[in-house]
mmCIF file of C-alpha atoms in Angstrom:
data_model
loop_
_atom_site.group_PDB
_atom_site.id
_atom_site.type_symbol
_atom_site.label_atom_id
_atom_site.label_comp_id
_atom_site.label_asym_id
_atom_site.label_seq_id
_atom_site.Cartn_x
_atom_site.Cartn_y
_atom_site.Cartn_z
ATOM 1 C CA UNK A 25 -128.371 22.793 -148.640
ATOM 2 C CA UNK A 26 -127.687 26.461 -149.238
ATOM 3 C CA UNK A 27 -125.737 26.973 -152.370
ATOM 4 C CA UNK A 28 -125.367 28.964 -155.551
ATOM 5 C CA UNK A 29 -125.357 27.306 -158.940
ATOM 6 C CA UNK A 30 -122.920 30.013 -160.027
ATOM 7 C CA UNK A 31 -120.274 29.016 -157.513
ATOM 8 C CA UNK A 32 -117.879 26.256 -158.641
ATOM 9 C CA UNK A 33 -117.013 25.505 -155.013
ATOM 10 C CA UNK A 34 -120.711 25.024 -154.113
ATOM 11 C CA UNK A 35 -121.220 22.742 -157.082
ATOM 12 C CA UNK A 36 -118.143 20.711 -156.133
ATOM 13 C CA UNK A 37 -119.415 20.317 -152.529
ATOM 14 C CA UNK A 38 -122.846 19.236 -153.800
ATOM 15 C CA UNK A 39 -121.252 16.683 -156.116
ATOM 16 C CA UNK A 40 -119.206 15.182 -153.245
ATOM 17 C CA UNK A 41 -122.254 14.981 -151.005
ATOM 18 C CA UNK A 42 -124.253 13.211 -153.727
ATOM 19 C CA UNK A 43 -121.470 10.721 -154.359
ATOM 20 C CA UNK A 44 -121.095 10.052 -150.633
ATOM 21 C CA UNK A 45 -124.848 9.585 -150.307
ATOM 22 C CA UNK A 46 -125.471 7.330 -153.287
ATOM 23 C CA UNK A 47 -122.149 5.500 -153.686
ATOM 24 C CA UNK A 48 -120.594 5.714 -150.207
ATOM 25 C CA UNK A 49 -117.158 7.090 -149.522
ATOM 26 C CA UNK A 50 -114.845 6.176 -152.356
ATOM 27 C CA UNK A 51 -111.571 4.426 -151.528
ATOM 28 C CA UNK A 52 -108.548 3.555 -153.655
ATOM 29 C CA UNK A 53 -107.293 -0.002 -153.534
ATOM 30 C CA UNK A 54 -105.074 -2.478 -155.364
ATOM 31 C CA UNK A 55 -106.652 -5.824 -156.168
ATOM 32 C CA UNK A 56 -104.833 -8.785 -157.718
ATOM 33 C CA UNK A 57 -107.102 -11.091 -159.737
ATOM 34 C CA UNK A 58 -105.769 -14.488 -160.819
ATOM 35 C CA UNK A 59 -106.393 -15.431 -164.434
ATOM 36 C CA UNK A 60 -108.817 -18.171 -163.324
ATOM 37 C CA UNK A 61 -111.096 -15.563 -161.695
ATOM 38 C CA UNK A 62 -112.269 -13.674 -164.753
ATOM 39 C CA UNK A 63 -115.690 -13.056 -163.284
ATOM 40 C CA UNK A 64 -114.077 -10.937 -160.546
ATOM 41 C CA UNK A 65 -112.247 -8.900 -163.193
ATOM 42 C CA UNK A 66 -115.594 -8.296 -164.911
ATOM 43 C CA UNK A 67 -117.123 -7.204 -161.595
ATOM 44 C CA UNK A 68 -114.247 -4.799 -161.095
ATOM 45 C CA UNK A 69 -114.939 -3.150 -164.444
ATOM 46 C CA UNK A 70 -118.673 -3.030 -163.667
ATOM 47 C CA UNK A 71 -118.480 -1.615 -160.138
ATOM 48 C CA UNK A 72 -115.261 0.396 -159.925
ATOM 49 C CA UNK A 73 -113.363 3.132 -161.623
ATOM 50 C CA UNK A 74 -110.226 1.387 -162.929
ATOM 51 C CA UNK A 75 -107.326 3.775 -162.477
ATOM 52 C CA UNK A 76 -104.697 1.322 -163.786
ATOM 53 C CA UNK A 77 -104.243 -2.301 -164.616
ATOM 54 C CA UNK A 78 -101.142 -4.413 -165.153
ATOM 55 C CA UNK A 79 -101.235 -7.904 -166.665
ATOM 56 C CA UNK A 80 -98.689 -10.268 -165.156
ATOM 57 C CA UNK A 81 -97.852 -13.966 -165.337
ATOM 58 C CA UNK A 82 -100.330 -14.967 -162.641
ATOM 59 C CA UNK A 83 -103.146 -12.501 -163.264
ATOM 60 C CA UNK A 84 -104.103 -8.828 -163.442
ATOM 61 C CA UNK A 85 -103.372 -6.205 -160.821
ATOM 62 C CA UNK A 86 -106.011 -3.479 -160.732
ATOM 63 C CA UNK A 87 -105.723 -0.068 -159.086
ATOM 64 C CA UNK A 88 -109.317 1.027 -158.500
ATOM 65 C CA UNK A 89 -111.523 3.610 -156.832
ATOM 66 C CA UNK A 90 -114.839 2.339 -155.463
ATOM 67 C CA UNK A 91 -117.128 2.484 -152.453
ATOM 68 C CA UNK A 92 -115.888 0.458 -149.498
ATOM 69 C CA UNK A 93 -118.766 -2.007 -149.684
ATOM 70 C CA UNK A 94 -117.888 -2.812 -153.318
ATOM 71 C CA UNK A 95 -114.265 -3.445 -152.362
ATOM 72 C CA UNK A 96 -115.345 -5.718 -149.519
ATOM 73 C CA UNK A 97 -117.529 -7.741 -151.910
ATOM 74 C CA UNK A 98 -114.646 -8.122 -154.377
ATOM 75 C CA UNK A 99 -112.178 -9.217 -151.674
ATOM 76 C CA UNK A 100 -114.728 -11.739 -150.381
ATOM 77 C CA UNK A 101 -115.196 -13.152 -153.924
ATOM 78 C CA UNK A 102 -111.446 -13.585 -154.236
ATOM 79 C CA UNK A 103 -111.199 -15.330 -150.872
ATOM 80 C CA UNK A 104 -113.669 -18.051 -151.929
#
């Protein structure tokens, strides 16, 4: 990688490449977690960046940003 540490654009590109390499491409998603599935809510907080959450009568709706593989795992856990 050819870059300059003095260039904000170069630093931003390096940051994005590192994130893509180590965390995978980040996606935004909305996930609804029923109250009975508190362990999934804990996993969301552990593995995602929570952008917003709304507590309703049947559970919590999370708006998150996370790698695709993390979102797939969370959706699979809710499908069980």
